Amino acid sequence: MMLWRKPHFRWILQKTEGKDITCIRLGNVHVIVVNSPELACEFLKKNDAVFASRPITMATEYSGRGFLSVVIAPWGDQWKKMRRVIASEVMSHKRFRSMAKMRVEEADNLVRYIQHQSEANDQVIDVRKSLRYYCGNIIRRMIFGCRHFGMGAKDGGPGPGQEEIEHVEAAFTVLSLIYAFCASDFMPSLRILDIDGHEKIMKKALKVINKYHDPIIEERMRRWRTDGGVDDEPEDILDVFISLKDNKGKPLLTMEEIKAQAGELILATVDNPSNTVEWAMAEMLNQPDILRKAIEELDRVVGADRLVEESDFPNLPYLKACTREALRLHPLAPFNLPHVSTTNTTVAGFFIPKGSQVLLSRVGLGRNPKVWEDPMRFNPDRHLNEKNVELAEPDLRFISFSAGRRGCMGAPLGTMMTYMLLARVLHAFTWSLPAGEESVNLSEEELSLFMAKPLHAFAKPRLSFLN
Ligand code: HEM
């Protein structure tokens, strides 16, 4: 029945609107949609051990090369192994600190790129493209140690080369299909028909990503593991993955695991920060008082003689409230990643059969009028009475990094990137709308929660040392 109600997620949002919890039967699966923070905490804080698995789907089978990588692996040894590797080797405090310089270089490059566009295009900036480019650069440098896969921009400027544009586009295509209610995930006998065409699109997009990743990974593995190996210190995450050893001194990760995990880290990093900041900018351009307040704070804390740095963020509560408000009101996806129950259980009096999929609704929570006053209004001030304004929302009144044992592993990095994006673009440039546009059109795309029209705006450098 659901097959012809497209887009599926809008139909589910409509069916569950206003209800704390709803059970929908999709094919053979009970799908439980949760809109209440109290119930969300029952699932992911009190009972999270039971709901720590993920569904088996066509798209995640491809993206994780047979469920090898952490985000999409069902509960079990493979998930534990990869979660441990990411926690101790990729997202450790030590690694985060050691990559600080690289993050500054990419933040500087973002400013240069916007400045370059403003000179070349008479100041109209493709804001979405610029934000996504920064996110792609951060994670490409973390994993592969490079900003560009090829020679960079044709004009030799700070922008993306054709390779990076293709890479980030393919990543967003893959992301659009992951947990996208593909019919055959709920009725496996349909898989061979590929009714929604998802399988074909998925294969094509992954081919693009693999075209860039695989040769680098294969060459690097050859260097580290054959040719007598190298005794260098690992310089990037790929080196780390390759050089990790198990307790018998054998390589801990296979090539397939490395390829799957490298690809997945790209996906986990490019989307949320860029989407949050695009919406924040759009909302703020429509509410000049909010924009002015954020800029005043930046001028007071940072001044006009230097660019914003990570160490400024504790002193920028209003800026942080703007990003938090955008994440609440404009989540990247309608639902949190699905959690699957591994036994029959009862939660808050509701019987939940084994194998159910629990979807905490990012839209249902973040825009819930029982939780948020005037929920559709972009109002950063509502967060200022929090003790310490941050993106994290452990009480699950909206979903930022979620909670429990499947919670986000990249919260510190994702937080820094999001703050840095908004802080740099607001502090370094004066923004205005293209002629003839009185306000930004805040409609969502029908098939996703992205802005229907990618944000474009004029930027004029506002710090004298940038001129
Ligand atoms: C603002 C940026 C980000 C946001 C809002 C965000 C949000 C989320 C959310 C909602 C989940 C699902 C949690 C659940 O299943 O309950 C998640 C999972 C995850 N995120 Fe993030 N994320 C961000 C950035 C990152 C970054 C930069 C990385 C790493 C490079 C990352 C790595 C992961 C991983 C590995 C998981 C899956 C953990 C598991 O299944 O065990 N995230 N994230």
Short mmCIF file of C-alpha atoms and ligand atoms in Angstrom, two decimals:
data_model
loop_
_atom_site.label_atom_id
_atom_site.label_comp_id
_atom_site.label_asym_id
_atom_site.label_seq_id
_atom_site.Cartn_x
_atom_site.Cartn_y
_atom_site.Cartn_z
CA MET A 1 0.00 0.00 0.00
CA MET A 2 2.82 2.33 0.90
CA LEU A 3 4.44 1.73 -2.49
CA TRP A 4 2.49 4.40 -4.32
CA ARG A 5 2.37 6.98 -1.51
CA LYS A 6 5.43 8.98 -2.51
CA PRO A 7 7.54 10.39 -1.10
CA HIS A 8 7.14 7.74 1.57
CA PHE A 9 8.56 9.82 4.39
CA ARG A 10 5.99 12.61 3.88
CA TRP A 11 3.19 10.07 4.05
CA ILE A 12 4.61 8.66 7.31
CA LEU A 13 5.09 12.15 8.80
CA GLN A 14 1.50 13.00 7.96
CA LYS A 15 0.12 9.74 9.37
CA THR A 16 2.02 10.15 12.65
CA GLU A 17 1.61 13.91 13.16
CA GLY A 18 0.39 14.87 16.64
CA LYS A 19 0.75 11.34 18.03
CA ASP A 20 3.39 10.45 20.62
CA ILE A 21 3.91 6.99 19.19
CA THR A 22 2.53 5.18 16.13
CA CYS A 23 3.02 1.68 14.83
CA ILE A 24 2.83 1.28 11.06
CA ARG A 25 3.07 -2.05 9.32
CA LEU A 26 5.31 -1.82 6.23
CA GLY A 27 5.42 -5.18 4.46
CA ASN A 28 6.58 -7.61 7.12
CA VAL A 29 8.00 -4.99 9.45
CA HIS A 30 6.55 -3.09 12.42
CA VAL A 31 7.78 0.46 12.10
CA ILE A 32 7.40 2.49 15.28
CA VAL A 33 7.51 6.25 14.92
CA VAL A 34 8.17 8.29 18.06
CA ASN A 35 7.39 12.01 18.44
CA SER A 36 7.67 12.40 22.21
CA PRO A 37 10.98 13.13 23.99
CA GLU A 38 9.95 11.06 27.03
CA LEU A 39 9.28 8.01 24.87
CA ALA A 40 12.41 8.65 22.83
CA CYS A 41 14.42 8.46 26.09
CA GLU A 42 12.62 5.23 27.03
CA PHE A 43 13.83 3.68 23.79
CA LEU A 44 17.35 5.07 23.44
CA LYS A 45 18.40 5.68 27.02
CA LYS A 46 16.57 3.22 29.27
CA ASN A 47 16.25 0.32 26.81
CA ASP A 48 18.92 1.12 24.27
CA ALA A 49 20.63 -2.29 24.56
CA VAL A 50 17.53 -3.91 23.04
CA PHE A 51 17.33 -1.34 20.24
CA ALA A 52 20.98 -1.27 19.23
CA SER A 53 20.68 -3.01 15.86
CA ARG A 54 20.12 -1.61 12.36
CA PRO A 55 17.94 -2.92 9.53
CA ILE A 56 19.29 -5.01 6.69
CA THR A 57 18.63 -2.95 3.56
CA MET A 58 19.67 -2.93 -0.05
CA ALA A 59 21.31 0.51 0.14
CA THR A 60 23.33 -0.18 3.28
CA GLU A 61 24.41 -3.56 1.98
CA TYR A 62 26.05 -1.72 -0.92
CA SER A 63 27.38 1.29 0.97
CA GLY A 64 28.89 -0.85 3.74
CA ARG A 65 30.21 -3.55 1.39
CA GLY A 66 28.12 -6.20 3.11
CA PHE A 67 27.57 -4.40 6.47
CA LEU A 68 31.25 -3.99 7.35
CA SER A 69 31.18 -0.36 8.54
CA VAL A 70 30.00 1.00 11.88
CA VAL A 71 26.97 3.16 11.10
CA ILE A 72 25.05 0.55 9.18
CA ALA A 73 26.26 -2.73 10.72
CA PRO A 74 23.58 -4.63 12.63
CA TRP A 75 24.28 -5.36 16.31
CA GLY A 76 27.13 -7.88 16.62
CA ASP A 77 30.88 -8.41 16.54
CA GLN A 78 31.52 -6.48 13.33
CA TRP A 79 29.78 -3.39 14.71
CA LYS A 80 31.70 -3.68 18.01
CA LYS A 81 35.02 -4.03 16.21
CA MET A 82 34.49 -1.01 13.99
CA ARG A 83 32.99 1.11 16.77
CA ARG A 84 36.10 0.42 18.88
CA VAL A 85 38.41 1.37 16.00
CA ILE A 86 36.60 4.65 15.34
CA ALA A 87 36.40 5.55 19.04
CA SER A 88 40.03 4.88 19.83
CA GLU A 89 41.71 5.82 16.54
CA VAL A 90 39.56 8.28 14.59
CA MET A 91 37.51 10.25 17.07
CA SER A 92 39.90 10.22 20.04
CA HIS A 93 40.80 13.50 21.79
CA LYS A 94 44.38 13.04 20.69
CA ARG A 95 43.46 12.74 17.03
CA PHE A 96 41.03 15.63 17.28
CA ARG A 97 43.78 17.85 18.67
CA SER A 98 46.37 16.70 16.18
CA MET A 99 44.09 17.69 13.28
CA ALA A 100 43.40 21.20 14.58
CA LYS A 101 45.86 22.86 12.19
CA MET A 102 44.31 21.16 9.19
CA ARG A 103 40.84 22.35 10.27
CA VAL A 104 42.11 25.94 10.42
CA GLU A 105 43.57 25.63 6.92
CA GLU A 106 40.22 24.42 5.60
CA ALA A 107 38.34 27.22 7.38
CA ASP A 108 40.78 29.69 5.79
CA ASN A 109 40.27 28.06 2.43
CA LEU A 110 36.49 28.45 2.81
CA VAL A 111 36.91 32.19 3.28
CA ARG A 112 39.27 32.40 0.31
CA TYR A 113 36.84 30.41 -1.85
CA ILE A 114 33.87 32.65 -1.05
CA GLN A 115 36.00 35.71 -1.65
CA HIS A 116 37.17 34.26 -4.96
CA GLN A 117 33.61 33.57 -6.08
CA SER A 118 32.51 37.04 -5.09
CA GLU A 119 35.20 38.54 -7.28
CA ALA A 120 34.64 36.18 -10.19
CA ASN A 121 30.80 36.16 -10.21
CA ASP A 122 30.13 39.72 -9.35
CA GLN A 123 29.53 38.53 -5.80
CA VAL A 124 26.75 35.92 -6.17
CA ILE A 125 27.73 32.95 -4.08
CA ASP A 126 26.44 29.41 -4.35
CA VAL A 127 26.23 29.05 -0.58
CA ARG A 128 25.29 25.37 -0.54
CA LYS A 129 28.16 24.41 -2.78
CA SER A 130 30.64 26.38 -0.68
CA LEU A 131 29.49 24.83 2.60
CA ARG A 132 29.54 21.29 1.22
CA TYR A 133 32.96 21.85 -0.27
CA TYR A 134 34.39 22.78 3.15
CA CYS A 135 32.86 19.65 4.75
CA GLY A 136 34.20 17.41 1.99
CA ASN A 137 37.65 18.98 2.35
CA ILE A 138 37.80 18.39 6.10
CA ILE A 139 37.00 14.70 5.87
CA ARG A 140 39.04 14.10 2.69
CA ARG A 141 42.05 15.58 4.43
CA MET A 142 41.42 13.59 7.59
CA ILE A 143 41.19 10.29 5.74
CA PHE A 144 43.34 10.68 2.66
CA GLY A 145 45.53 13.62 3.62
CA CYS A 146 44.46 15.64 0.55
CA ARG A 147 41.98 18.33 -0.35
CA HIS A 148 41.90 17.45 -4.03
CA PHE A 149 41.80 14.12 -5.83
CA GLY A 150 43.15 15.77 -8.98
CA MET A 151 44.66 19.14 -9.84
CA GLY A 152 42.03 21.27 -8.06
CA ALA A 153 40.04 24.07 -9.66
CA LYS A 154 40.60 24.75 -13.36
CA ASP A 155 41.34 28.42 -12.69
CA GLY A 156 43.96 27.48 -10.09
CA GLY A 157 41.84 29.17 -7.38
CA PRO A 158 40.81 27.83 -3.97
CA GLY A 159 37.61 26.15 -5.23
CA PRO A 160 36.82 22.51 -5.93
CA GLY A 161 38.09 20.62 -8.94
CA GLN A 162 35.65 18.61 -11.06
CA GLU A 163 36.69 15.55 -9.01
CA GLU A 164 35.59 17.05 -5.68
CA ILE A 165 32.30 18.27 -7.15
CA GLU A 166 31.57 14.79 -8.47
CA HIS A 167 32.70 13.16 -5.20
CA VAL A 168 30.44 15.28 -2.95
CA GLU A 169 27.48 14.97 -5.34
CA ALA A 170 27.82 11.19 -5.34
CA ALA A 171 28.01 11.20 -1.53
CA PHE A 172 24.72 13.11 -1.35
CA THR A 173 23.11 10.70 -3.80
CA VAL A 174 24.13 7.76 -1.64
CA LEU A 175 22.87 9.56 1.47
CA SER A 176 19.50 10.20 -0.16
CA LEU A 177 18.98 6.46 -0.59
CA ILE A 178 20.16 5.17 2.77
CA TYR A 179 17.16 4.14 4.87
CA ALA A 180 14.89 5.66 2.22
CA PHE A 181 12.00 3.18 2.56
CA CYS A 182 12.97 1.20 -0.51
CA ALA A 183 10.06 -1.18 -1.20
CA SER A 184 12.20 -4.30 -1.30
CA ASP A 185 13.60 -3.63 2.18
CA PHE A 186 10.13 -4.34 3.52
CA MET A 187 9.12 -6.93 0.90
CA PRO A 188 12.35 -8.74 -0.01
CA SER A 189 10.72 -10.73 -2.84
CA LEU A 190 10.52 -7.45 -4.80
CA ARG A 191 14.28 -6.86 -4.77
CA ILE A 192 14.87 -8.33 -8.19
CA LEU A 193 12.45 -5.83 -9.75
CA ASP A 194 14.16 -2.71 -8.30
CA ILE A 195 10.77 -0.98 -8.46
CA ASP A 196 11.95 2.39 -7.14
CA GLY A 197 15.14 2.25 -9.22
CA HIS A 198 17.15 2.78 -6.02
CA GLU A 199 19.53 -0.08 -6.65
CA LYS A 200 20.60 1.23 -10.03
CA ILE A 201 21.17 4.77 -8.74
CA MET A 202 23.04 3.46 -5.69
CA LYS A 203 25.44 1.36 -7.75
CA LYS A 204 26.19 4.27 -10.06
CA ALA A 205 26.88 6.73 -7.19
CA LEU A 206 29.09 4.26 -5.34
CA LYS A 207 31.02 3.63 -8.51
CA VAL A 208 31.92 7.32 -8.58
CA ILE A 209 33.05 7.30 -4.95
CA ASN A 210 35.04 4.11 -5.41
CA LYS A 211 36.68 5.50 -8.54
CA TYR A 212 38.36 8.10 -6.30
CA HIS A 213 38.89 6.08 -3.11
CA ASP A 214 39.94 2.64 -4.31
CA PRO A 215 43.17 3.47 -6.16
CA ILE A 216 44.42 5.56 -3.22
CA ILE A 217 43.56 2.86 -0.68
CA GLU A 218 45.05 0.06 -2.77
CA GLU A 219 48.27 1.92 -3.45
CA ARG A 220 48.68 2.93 0.19
CA MET A 221 48.07 -0.65 1.37
CA ARG A 222 50.66 -1.91 -1.02
CA ARG A 223 53.17 0.54 0.39
CA TRP A 224 52.44 -0.30 4.02
CA ARG A 225 51.93 -4.01 3.80
CA THR A 226 54.19 -5.17 0.98
CA ASP A 227 57.47 -3.76 -0.30
CA GLY A 228 58.78 -4.53 3.19
CA GLY A 229 56.31 -2.06 4.69
CA VAL A 230 57.18 1.36 6.11
CA ASP A 231 57.95 2.37 9.66
CA ASP A 232 56.66 5.91 9.33
CA GLU A 233 54.22 7.38 11.79
CA PRO A 234 50.69 7.27 10.38
CA GLU A 235 49.83 10.67 8.92
CA ASP A 236 46.15 10.33 8.19
CA ILE A 237 43.26 8.02 9.02
CA LEU A 238 44.00 5.79 6.07
CA ASP A 239 47.53 5.18 7.37
CA VAL A 240 46.02 4.46 10.78
CA PHE A 241 43.51 1.96 9.40
CA ILE A 242 46.19 0.15 7.45
CA SER A 243 48.74 0.03 10.24
CA LEU A 244 46.41 -1.20 13.03
CA LYS A 245 47.34 -4.66 14.29
CA ASP A 246 45.35 -7.29 16.17
CA ASN A 247 46.72 -8.99 19.28
CA LYS A 248 48.63 -11.50 17.12
CA GLY A 249 50.42 -8.72 15.27
CA LYS A 250 48.37 -9.28 12.09
CA PRO A 251 46.59 -6.42 10.24
CA LEU A 252 43.38 -5.67 12.10
CA LEU A 253 41.37 -4.43 9.11
CA THR A 254 40.91 -5.98 5.68
CA MET A 255 40.95 -3.93 2.52
CA GLU A 256 37.18 -4.28 2.22
CA GLU A 257 36.71 -3.02 5.77
CA ILE A 258 38.96 -0.04 5.12
CA LYS A 259 37.18 0.84 1.89
CA ALA A 260 33.76 0.53 3.50
CA GLN A 261 34.72 2.57 6.58
CA ALA A 262 36.52 5.30 4.66
CA GLY A 263 33.49 5.77 2.40
CA GLU A 264 31.14 5.84 5.35
CA LEU A 265 33.12 8.50 7.22
CA ILE A 266 32.77 10.74 4.17
CA LEU A 267 29.00 10.24 4.24
CA ALA A 268 28.82 10.88 8.01
CA THR A 269 30.60 14.23 7.73
CA VAL A 270 29.43 16.05 4.61
CA ASP A 271 25.74 16.39 5.27
CA ASN A 272 24.63 17.70 8.67
CA PRO A 273 26.97 20.69 9.12
CA SER A 274 26.40 22.04 5.61
CA ASN A 275 22.63 21.59 5.72
CA THR A 276 22.33 23.16 9.17
CA VAL A 277 24.30 26.23 8.19
CA GLU A 278 22.55 26.69 4.83
CA TRP A 279 19.19 26.82 6.64
CA ALA A 280 20.57 29.02 9.41
CA MET A 281 21.83 31.53 6.85
CA ALA A 282 18.51 31.47 4.97
CA GLU A 283 16.47 32.02 8.14
CA MET A 284 18.81 34.79 9.30
CA LEU A 285 18.72 36.59 5.95
CA ASN A 286 14.94 36.71 6.41
CA GLN A 287 15.23 38.01 9.98
CA PRO A 288 17.81 40.82 9.92
CA ASP A 289 17.57 41.41 13.68
CA ILE A 290 18.87 37.91 14.35
CA LEU A 291 21.58 38.30 11.73
CA ARG A 292 22.66 41.62 13.25
CA LYS A 293 22.78 40.18 16.76
CA ALA A 294 25.03 37.31 15.65
CA ILE A 295 27.38 39.67 13.84
CA GLU A 296 27.54 42.05 16.80
CA GLU A 297 28.55 39.15 19.01
CA LEU A 298 31.27 38.13 16.55
CA ASP A 299 32.60 41.68 16.32
CA ARG A 300 32.64 42.02 20.08
CA VAL A 301 34.41 38.70 20.71
CA VAL A 302 36.64 38.35 17.66
CA GLY A 303 37.09 41.92 16.48
CA ALA A 304 38.01 43.05 12.99
CA ASP A 305 41.70 42.14 12.86
CA ARG A 306 41.57 38.36 12.61
CA LEU A 307 39.30 35.47 11.63
CA VAL A 308 37.25 33.35 14.06
CA GLU A 309 39.07 30.43 15.68
CA GLU A 310 37.84 27.32 17.47
CA SER A 311 38.92 28.78 20.81
CA ASP A 312 36.36 31.61 20.34
CA PHE A 313 33.32 29.33 20.47
CA PRO A 314 32.88 29.26 24.26
CA ASN A 315 32.38 33.03 24.00
CA LEU A 316 29.86 32.91 21.15
CA PRO A 317 26.63 31.61 22.74
CA TYR A 318 24.33 33.45 20.33
CA LEU A 319 26.09 32.03 17.28
CA LYS A 320 25.83 28.56 18.77
CA ALA A 321 22.14 29.11 19.54
CA CYS A 322 21.58 29.95 15.84
CA THR A 323 23.09 26.64 14.71
CA ARG A 324 21.18 24.72 17.38
CA GLU A 325 17.93 26.34 16.29
CA ALA A 326 18.59 25.45 12.64
CA LEU A 327 19.31 21.84 13.60
CA ARG A 328 16.04 21.68 15.56
CA LEU A 329 13.83 23.23 12.91
CA HIS A 330 15.55 21.97 9.77
CA PRO A 331 16.96 18.52 10.31
CA LEU A 332 18.76 16.89 7.45
CA ALA A 333 16.50 13.85 7.47
CA PRO A 334 12.94 13.24 8.64
CA PHE A 335 13.96 10.47 11.02
CA ASN A 336 16.90 9.41 13.14
CA LEU A 337 18.76 6.39 11.78
CA PRO A 338 16.55 3.35 12.40
CA HIS A 339 17.07 1.22 15.49
CA VAL A 340 16.02 -2.43 15.35
CA SER A 341 14.98 -4.45 18.40
CA THR A 342 16.82 -7.71 19.00
CA THR A 343 14.21 -9.29 21.37
CA ASN A 344 10.53 -8.96 22.20
CA THR A 345 10.16 -6.26 24.82
CA THR A 346 7.80 -3.79 26.46
CA VAL A 347 8.58 -0.08 26.46
CA ALA A 348 6.44 2.37 28.44
CA GLY A 349 3.65 -0.22 28.42
CA PHE A 350 3.82 -0.86 24.64
CA PHE A 351 4.68 -4.35 23.46
CA ILE A 352 7.42 -4.13 20.81
CA PRO A 353 8.05 -7.32 18.85
CA LYS A 354 11.58 -8.42 18.00
CA GLY A 355 12.71 -7.03 14.65
CA SER A 356 10.69 -3.82 14.91
CA GLN A 357 12.22 -0.65 13.51
CA VAL A 358 12.10 2.35 15.82
CA LEU A 359 12.25 5.73 14.12
CA LEU A 360 12.64 8.75 16.35
CA SER A 361 11.12 11.48 14.22
CA ARG A 362 13.53 14.38 13.81
CA VAL A 363 10.65 16.43 12.40
CA GLY A 364 8.11 15.16 14.94
CA LEU A 365 10.36 15.97 17.89
CA GLY A 366 12.00 19.19 16.71
CA ARG A 367 8.71 20.76 15.54
CA ASN A 368 6.52 19.33 18.29
CA PRO A 369 4.19 22.07 19.65
CA LYS A 370 3.93 20.19 22.96
CA VAL A 371 7.69 20.64 23.39
CA TRP A 372 8.50 23.90 21.60
CA GLU A 373 6.54 27.12 21.75
CA ASP A 374 5.73 28.47 18.29
CA PRO A 375 7.79 25.61 16.84
CA MET A 376 7.93 26.75 13.22
CA ARG A 377 9.54 30.07 14.15
CA PHE A 378 13.33 30.31 13.87
CA ASN A 379 14.10 31.81 17.26
CA PRO A 380 17.64 31.21 18.60
CA ASP A 381 16.77 33.09 21.80
CA ARG A 382 14.75 30.10 22.99
CA HIS A 383 18.06 28.29 23.66
CA LEU A 384 19.78 31.05 25.56
CA ASN A 385 18.45 30.02 28.93
CA GLU A 386 20.18 26.66 28.58
CA LYS A 387 23.16 26.50 30.96
CA ASN A 388 25.55 25.98 28.14
CA VAL A 389 24.29 26.31 24.58
CA GLU A 390 25.65 23.48 22.44
CA LEU A 391 24.37 21.34 19.58
CA ALA A 392 24.07 18.19 21.68
CA GLU A 393 20.58 17.45 22.99
CA PRO A 394 20.82 14.54 25.41
CA ASP A 395 17.14 14.85 26.46
CA LEU A 396 16.08 14.11 22.88
CA ARG A 397 13.74 17.11 22.60
CA PHE A 398 15.10 17.14 19.08
CA ILE A 399 17.69 14.91 17.46
CA SER A 400 21.16 16.23 17.05
CA PHE A 401 23.63 13.48 17.92
CA SER A 402 21.02 11.14 19.45
CA ALA A 403 21.94 9.05 22.51
CA GLY A 404 22.88 5.60 23.73
CA ARG A 405 25.25 3.01 22.39
CA ARG A 406 24.48 3.83 18.73
CA GLY A 407 24.75 7.55 19.31
CA CYS A 408 26.85 9.73 17.00
CA MET A 409 30.59 9.19 17.26
CA GLY A 410 31.54 12.45 15.59
CA ALA A 411 29.83 14.99 17.85
CA PRO A 412 32.95 17.05 18.70
CA LEU A 413 34.02 17.26 15.06
CA GLY A 414 30.49 17.84 13.73
CA THR A 415 29.95 20.56 16.34
CA MET A 416 33.19 22.38 15.53
CA MET A 417 32.54 22.22 11.79
CA THR A 418 29.02 23.60 12.17
CA TYR A 419 30.06 26.48 14.42
CA MET A 420 33.05 27.27 12.23
CA LEU A 421 31.01 27.37 9.03
CA LEU A 422 28.46 29.81 10.35
CA ALA A 423 30.98 31.90 12.26
CA ARG A 424 33.36 32.32 9.34
CA VAL A 425 30.73 33.15 6.73
CA LEU A 426 29.00 35.71 8.96
CA HIS A 427 32.11 37.33 10.35
CA ALA A 428 34.09 37.61 7.13
CA PHE A 429 31.32 38.71 4.72
CA THR A 430 28.34 41.00 4.51
CA TRP A 431 25.47 39.06 2.96
CA SER A 432 22.51 40.28 0.96
CA LEU A 433 19.92 38.85 -1.41
CA PRO A 434 20.16 38.99 -5.20
CA ALA A 435 18.34 41.95 -6.77
CA GLY A 436 14.58 41.50 -6.95
CA GLU A 437 14.46 38.97 -4.11
CA GLU A 438 12.86 40.37 -1.00
CA SER A 439 13.26 37.27 1.09
CA VAL A 440 14.67 33.78 0.83
CA ASN A 441 12.12 31.16 -0.19
CA LEU A 442 12.16 28.73 2.74
CA SER A 443 10.26 25.89 1.03
CA GLU A 444 11.59 22.38 1.37
CA GLU A 445 12.24 20.13 -1.55
CA GLU A 446 9.34 17.68 -2.03
CA LEU A 447 11.63 14.63 -1.95
CA SER A 448 13.83 15.71 0.96
CA LEU A 449 14.15 18.29 3.73
CA PHE A 450 16.79 20.32 1.89
CA MET A 451 15.94 23.85 0.79
CA ALA A 452 14.01 23.57 -2.47
CA LYS A 453 16.34 26.10 -4.10
CA PRO A 454 19.99 26.02 -3.04
CA LEU A 455 20.76 29.27 -1.25
CA HIS A 456 22.42 31.94 -3.38
CA ALA A 457 23.38 35.33 -1.98
CA PHE A 458 25.74 38.26 -2.44
CA ALA A 459 28.84 38.38 -0.28
CA LYS A 460 31.08 41.39 0.27
CA PRO A 461 34.23 41.02 2.34
CA ARG A 462 33.73 42.99 5.58
CA LEU A 463 37.18 42.69 7.19
CA SER A 464 39.69 45.16 5.82
CA PHE A 465 42.58 42.69 5.78
CA LEU A 466 40.61 40.55 3.31
CA ASN A 467 40.38 43.30 0.71
C1 HEM B 1 26.64 18.12 13.06
C2 HEM B 1 27.11 16.98 12.60
C3 HEM B 1 26.52 15.63 12.90
C4 HEM B 1 25.26 15.28 13.31
C5 HEM B 1 24.08 16.21 13.58
C6 HEM B 1 25.24 13.84 13.46
C7 HEM B 1 24.12 13.11 13.82
C8 HEM B 1 24.10 11.72 13.97
C9 HEM B 1 22.93 10.96 14.28
C10 HEM B 1 21.54 11.54 14.52
C11 HEM B 1 23.28 9.66 14.33
C12 HEM B 1 22.38 8.45 14.58
C13 HEM B 1 22.38 8.04 16.04
C14 HEM B 1 21.44 6.92 16.32
O1 HEM B 1 21.39 5.94 15.58
O2 HEM B 1 20.68 7.01 17.31
C15 HEM B 1 24.69 9.59 14.04
C16 HEM B 1 25.42 8.43 14.01
C17 HEM B 1 26.76 8.38 13.74
N1 HEM B 1 27.57 9.45 13.45
FE1 HEM B 1 27.06 11.40 13.39
N2 HEM B 1 26.47 13.35 13.15
C18 HEM B 1 27.28 14.40 12.80
C19 HEM B 1 28.61 14.34 12.42
C20 HEM B 1 29.35 13.19 12.41
C21 HEM B 1 30.75 13.12 12.07
C22 HEM B 1 31.61 14.32 11.67
C23 HEM B 1 31.13 11.81 12.20
C24 HEM B 1 32.47 11.16 11.99
C25 HEM B 1 33.38 11.53 11.22
C26 HEM B 1 29.96 11.05 12.62
C27 HEM B 1 29.95 9.70 12.87
C28 HEM B 1 28.85 8.96 13.23
C29 HEM B 1 28.85 7.52 13.41
C30 HEM B 1 30.05 6.61 13.24
C31 HEM B 1 27.54 7.15 13.74
C32 HEM B 1 26.98 5.74 13.95
C33 HEM B 1 27.29 5.09 15.28
C34 HEM B 1 26.73 3.68 15.37
O3 HEM B 1 25.82 3.29 14.63
O4 HEM B 1 27.22 2.95 16.24
N3 HEM B 1 28.91 11.92 12.74
N4 HEM B 1 25.17 10.87 13.82
#
